[in-house]
Tab-separated table of C-alpha atoms in Angstrom:
chain	number	residue	atom	x	y	z
T	1	ASP	CA	68.053	85.415	145.756
T	2	GLY	CA	68.085	89.113	146.654
T	3	GLY	CA	70.718	90.741	148.768
T	4	ILE	CA	73.795	92.901	149.092
T	5	THR	CA	77.190	91.602	148.084
T	6	GLN	CA	80.565	92.998	148.988
T	7	SER	CA	83.786	91.759	147.531
T	8	PRO	CA	86.328	90.723	148.419
T	9	LYS	CA	85.826	89.601	152.024
T	10	TYR	CA	89.488	90.301	152.855
T	11	LEU	CA	91.694	92.818	151.104
T	12	PHE	CA	95.359	93.639	151.617
T	13	ARG	CA	97.098	96.680	150.178
T	14	LYS	CA	100.402	98.436	150.556
T	15	GLU	CA	100.474	101.847	152.142
T	16	GLY	CA	100.096	104.640	149.604
T	17	GLN	CA	97.947	102.652	147.181
T	18	ASN	CA	94.345	103.471	146.367
T	19	VAL	CA	91.905	100.578	146.682
T	20	THR	CA	88.272	100.215	145.589
T	21	LEU	CA	85.729	98.191	147.553
T	22	SER	CA	82.773	96.779	145.685
T	23	CYS	CA	79.120	96.914	146.804
T	24	GLU	CA	76.278	95.557	144.684
T	25	GLN	CA	72.582	95.116	145.540
T	26	ASN	CA	69.755	93.478	143.630
T	27	LEU	CA	66.997	94.625	145.991
T	28	ASN	CA	66.050	97.572	143.768
T	29	HIS	CA	66.789	99.892	146.691
T	30	ASP	CA	67.204	103.599	146.011
T	31	ALA	CA	69.604	104.480	148.811
T	32	MET	CA	73.030	103.031	149.586
T	33	TYR	CA	75.489	103.717	152.384
T	34	TRP	CA	79.102	103.056	153.401
T	35	TYR	CA	80.164	102.640	157.023
T	36	ARG	CA	83.482	102.075	158.687
T	37	GLN	CA	83.852	99.949	161.824
T	38	ASP	CA	86.999	99.795	163.933
T	39	PRO	CA	87.641	97.019	166.501
T	40	GLY	CA	85.245	97.257	169.408
T	41	GLN	CA	83.610	100.319	167.927
T	42	GLY	CA	80.253	101.232	166.448
T	43	LEU	CA	79.426	102.214	162.884
T	44	ARG	CA	80.613	105.495	161.386
T	45	LEU	CA	79.053	106.828	158.186
T	46	ILE	CA	81.459	107.573	155.333
T	47	TYR	CA	79.206	108.420	152.359
T	48	TYR	CA	75.639	107.816	151.308
T	49	SER	CA	73.614	108.086	148.140
T	50	GLN	CA	69.852	108.532	148.016
T	51	ILE	CA	69.575	108.348	144.237
T	52	VAL	CA	71.675	107.537	141.188
T	53	ASN	CA	74.292	110.167	140.261
T	54	ASP	CA	74.020	111.848	143.657
T	55	PHE	CA	75.815	111.275	146.951
T	56	GLN	CA	76.574	113.091	150.203
T	57	LYS	CA	79.430	113.050	152.681
T	58	GLY	CA	78.919	111.359	156.000
T	59	ASP	CA	80.765	111.958	159.249
T	60	ILE	CA	84.187	110.701	158.137
T	61	ALA	CA	84.413	111.273	154.359
T	62	GLU	CA	87.988	112.592	154.263
T	63	GLY	CA	90.286	110.258	152.331
T	64	TYR	CA	87.412	108.405	150.660
T	65	SER	CA	85.543	108.790	147.381
T	66	VAL	CA	82.427	107.167	145.888
T	67	SER	CA	80.412	107.032	142.691
T	68	ARG	CA	76.806	106.061	141.973
T	69	GLU	CA	76.507	105.557	138.226
T	70	LYS	CA	74.084	102.653	138.534
T	71	LYS	CA	71.281	102.027	141.001
T	72	GLU	CA	72.649	98.656	142.010
T	73	SER	CA	76.290	99.663	142.529
T	74	PHE	CA	78.036	101.989	145.010
T	75	PRO	CA	81.820	101.440	144.996
T	76	LEU	CA	84.018	103.023	147.658
T	77	THR	CA	87.597	104.083	146.951
T	78	VAL	CA	89.984	104.348	149.871
T	79	THR	CA	92.628	106.801	148.774
T	80	SER	CA	96.196	107.254	149.938
T	81	ALA	CA	94.999	110.393	151.737
T	82	GLN	CA	93.153	108.261	154.297
T	83	LYS	CA	95.587	108.197	157.203
T	84	ASN	CA	94.351	105.061	158.930
T	85	PRO	CA	92.530	102.921	156.363
T	86	THR	CA	92.750	99.538	158.087
T	87	ALA	CA	89.186	98.750	159.194
T	88	PHE	CA	86.047	96.728	158.520
T	89	TYR	CA	83.905	98.363	155.816
T	90	LEU	CA	80.156	97.796	155.608
T	91	CYS	CA	77.810	98.661	152.780
T	92	ALA	CA	74.058	99.000	153.307
T	93	SER	CA	70.969	99.851	151.313
T	94	SER	CA	67.394	100.920	152.026
T	95	PRO	CA	64.163	101.021	149.991
T	96	GLU	CA	62.568	103.926	148.209
T	97	ARG	CA	62.117	107.348	149.692
T	98	GLY	CA	59.120	107.511	151.968
T	99	ALA	CA	59.225	103.843	152.841
T	100	ARG	CA	60.140	102.547	156.271
T	101	ASN	CA	63.704	103.379	157.215
T	102	GLU	CA	65.080	99.870	157.489
T	103	GLN	CA	68.636	99.466	156.265
T	104	PHE	CA	70.062	96.140	155.141
T	105	PHE	CA	73.764	95.383	155.336
T	106	GLY	CA	76.231	93.430	153.254
T	107	PRO	CA	78.721	90.970	154.771
T	108	GLY	CA	81.543	93.527	154.934
T	109	THR	CA	85.100	93.813	153.610
T	110	ARG	CA	88.046	93.744	155.977
T	111	LEU	CA	90.785	95.996	154.588
T	112	THR	CA	94.322	95.722	155.906
T	113	VAL	CA	96.938	98.203	154.775
T	114	LEU	CA	100.478	97.009	155.279
V	1	GLY	CA	72.921	115.850	166.435
V	2	GLN	CA	70.782	113.134	167.881
V	3	GLN	CA	72.529	110.378	169.772
V	4	LEU	CA	71.509	106.952	170.972
V	5	ASN	CA	72.980	105.654	174.211
V	6	GLN	CA	73.103	101.908	174.660
V	7	SER	CA	73.614	100.103	177.934
V	8	PRO	CA	75.280	98.087	179.057
V	9	GLN	CA	78.311	98.421	176.785
V	10	SER	CA	79.127	94.759	177.324
V	11	MET	CA	77.804	91.840	179.291
V	12	PHE	CA	78.874	88.313	180.137
V	13	ILE	CA	76.136	85.835	180.937
V	14	GLN	CA	75.695	82.134	181.522
V	15	GLU	CA	73.965	80.065	178.892
V	16	GLY	CA	70.263	79.841	179.692
V	17	GLU	CA	70.036	83.246	181.376
V	18	ASP	CA	67.752	86.011	180.180
V	19	VAL	CA	69.298	89.203	178.806
V	20	SER	CA	68.036	92.763	178.870
V	21	MET	CA	69.558	95.781	177.161
V	22	ASN	CA	68.290	99.231	176.380
V	23	CYS	CA	68.708	102.250	174.179
V	24	THR	CA	67.901	105.816	175.185
V	25	SER	CA	67.888	109.215	173.579
V	26	SER	CA	67.373	112.783	174.725
V	27	SER	CA	65.116	113.360	171.709
V	28	ILE	CA	62.122	111.592	170.234
V	29	PHE	CA	62.465	108.802	167.672
V	30	ASN	CA	59.553	107.616	165.548
V	31	THR	CA	61.124	104.281	164.644
V	32	TRP	CA	63.381	101.955	166.596
V	33	LEU	CA	65.412	99.231	164.896
V	34	TRP	CA	67.441	96.500	166.574
V	35	TYR	CA	70.323	94.819	164.754
V	36	LYS	CA	72.668	91.974	165.652
V	37	GLN	CA	76.194	91.695	164.301
V	38	ASP	CA	77.957	88.345	164.419
V	39	PRO	CA	81.760	88.512	164.608
V	40	GLY	CA	83.199	89.392	161.195
V	41	GLU	CA	79.804	89.818	159.549
V	42	GLY	CA	77.406	92.616	158.668
V	43	PRO	CA	74.560	93.581	161.040
V	44	VAL	CA	71.262	91.810	160.547
V	45	LEU	CA	67.926	93.440	161.312
V	46	LEU	CA	66.202	91.626	164.183
V	47	ILE	CA	63.164	93.711	165.057
V	48	ALA	CA	61.609	96.961	163.824
V	49	LEU	CA	59.263	99.062	165.982
V	50	TYR	CA	57.061	101.810	164.556
V	51	LYS	CA	54.558	102.749	167.251
V	52	ALA	CA	54.971	104.009	170.815
V	53	GLY	CA	54.220	101.245	173.278
V	54	GLU	CA	54.590	98.557	170.624
V	55	LEU	CA	55.869	95.195	171.858
V	56	THR	CA	57.198	92.846	169.185
V	57	SER	CA	58.694	89.376	169.411
V	58	ASN	CA	60.953	87.411	167.099
V	59	GLY	CA	61.518	83.962	168.545
V	60	ARG	CA	63.348	84.366	171.870
V	61	LEU	CA	63.748	88.097	171.256
V	62	THR	CA	61.299	90.729	172.443
V	63	ALA	CA	61.624	94.456	171.888
V	64	GLN	CA	59.525	97.377	173.070
V	65	PHE	CA	59.093	100.925	171.822
V	66	GLY	CA	58.997	103.147	174.907
V	67	ILE	CA	55.906	105.239	175.575
V	68	THR	CA	57.974	108.428	175.765
V	69	ARG	CA	59.460	107.656	172.303
V	70	LYS	CA	62.885	108.244	173.855
V	71	ASP	CA	63.816	104.662	174.635
V	72	SER	CA	63.587	101.066	173.552
V	73	PHE	CA	64.380	97.733	175.180
V	74	LEU	CA	65.546	94.407	173.806
V	75	ASN	CA	65.199	91.209	175.814
V	76	ILE	CA	66.598	87.797	174.959
V	77	SER	CA	65.217	84.812	176.813
V	78	ALA	CA	67.118	81.594	177.578
V	79	SER	CA	70.359	82.679	175.930
V	80	ILE	CA	72.369	80.237	173.824
V	81	PRO	CA	75.973	80.433	172.561
V	82	SER	CA	74.931	81.696	169.120
V	83	ASP	CA	73.476	84.828	170.743
V	84	VAL	CA	77.056	86.101	171.022
V	85	GLY	CA	77.607	89.297	169.092
V	86	ILE	CA	77.033	93.033	169.137
V	87	TYR	CA	73.500	94.370	169.361
V	88	PHE	CA	72.850	97.812	167.892
V	89	CYS	CA	69.821	100.043	168.195
V	90	ALA	CA	69.115	102.560	165.439
V	91	GLY	CA	66.535	105.060	164.318
V	92	PRO	CA	65.947	107.778	161.730
V	93	PRO	CA	66.742	111.355	162.772
V	94	ARG	CA	63.855	113.756	163.302
V	95	GLU	CA	64.695	115.677	160.146
V	96	ASP	CA	64.344	112.473	158.139
V	97	SER	CA	62.643	112.974	154.807
V	98	GLY	CA	63.095	109.422	153.661
V	99	ASN	CA	66.294	107.431	153.319
V	100	THR	CA	68.288	109.761	155.553
V	101	PRO	CA	71.039	107.744	157.233
V	102	LEU	CA	70.066	106.111	160.503
V	103	VAL	CA	71.481	107.136	163.851
V	104	PHE	CA	73.179	104.120	165.481
V	105	GLY	CA	74.007	103.406	169.086
V	106	LYS	CA	77.516	102.171	169.870
V	107	GLY	CA	76.293	98.680	170.609
V	108	THR	CA	76.035	96.188	173.444
V	109	ARG	CA	78.574	93.362	173.194
V	110	LEU	CA	77.119	90.083	174.478
V	111	SER	CA	79.251	87.134	175.517
V	112	VAL	CA	77.659	83.831	176.528
V	113	ILE	CA	79.500	81.388	178.768
V	114	ALA	CA	78.510	77.803	178.172
């Protein structure tokens, strides 16, 4: 059963702590993305990766870091430098370069920093 | 950069009514994608449009790719309570060379009154 998984669904952390959000896909997609969504707002791009061992900053990369060591995994670390980390985080993936541009999303992780 | 403007921002309708929403841009898009996001979940792709003038249906949903390539419409017929959610339009930027992040509208929030 192919898809994108994000874990955990809900995550609580104390202010000042780094936290890593998991994103795994078994769709054999080349590209993966991280978005942030605040209440009542649209999607804002944090980082994306078009190929293993390569990634680019999105519109709001400050305070976040990523890695892409494996094709199927794209973890996002929310660092203590992120001033307002409480949000809903969405991971997405899309097929190989040159294919249609459809992106597919995971179920999201809701991060609350206390 | 390119932007997508969605309207209306929100709408409240009675169950059974038809719904119409649109997405416009000042620049040309070659693909239009429509997503629906249920509360607390990731967006799900509803309809993808690849050709100007194309009209595509998915159950009670119908979407059209505008002839000018600068707009798209999504219609929902005979709305039901489970239609509640946020509807996003999206498309690849003109400089897309494959797997470039999509441009997203800010969404239309639909509420259905039973």
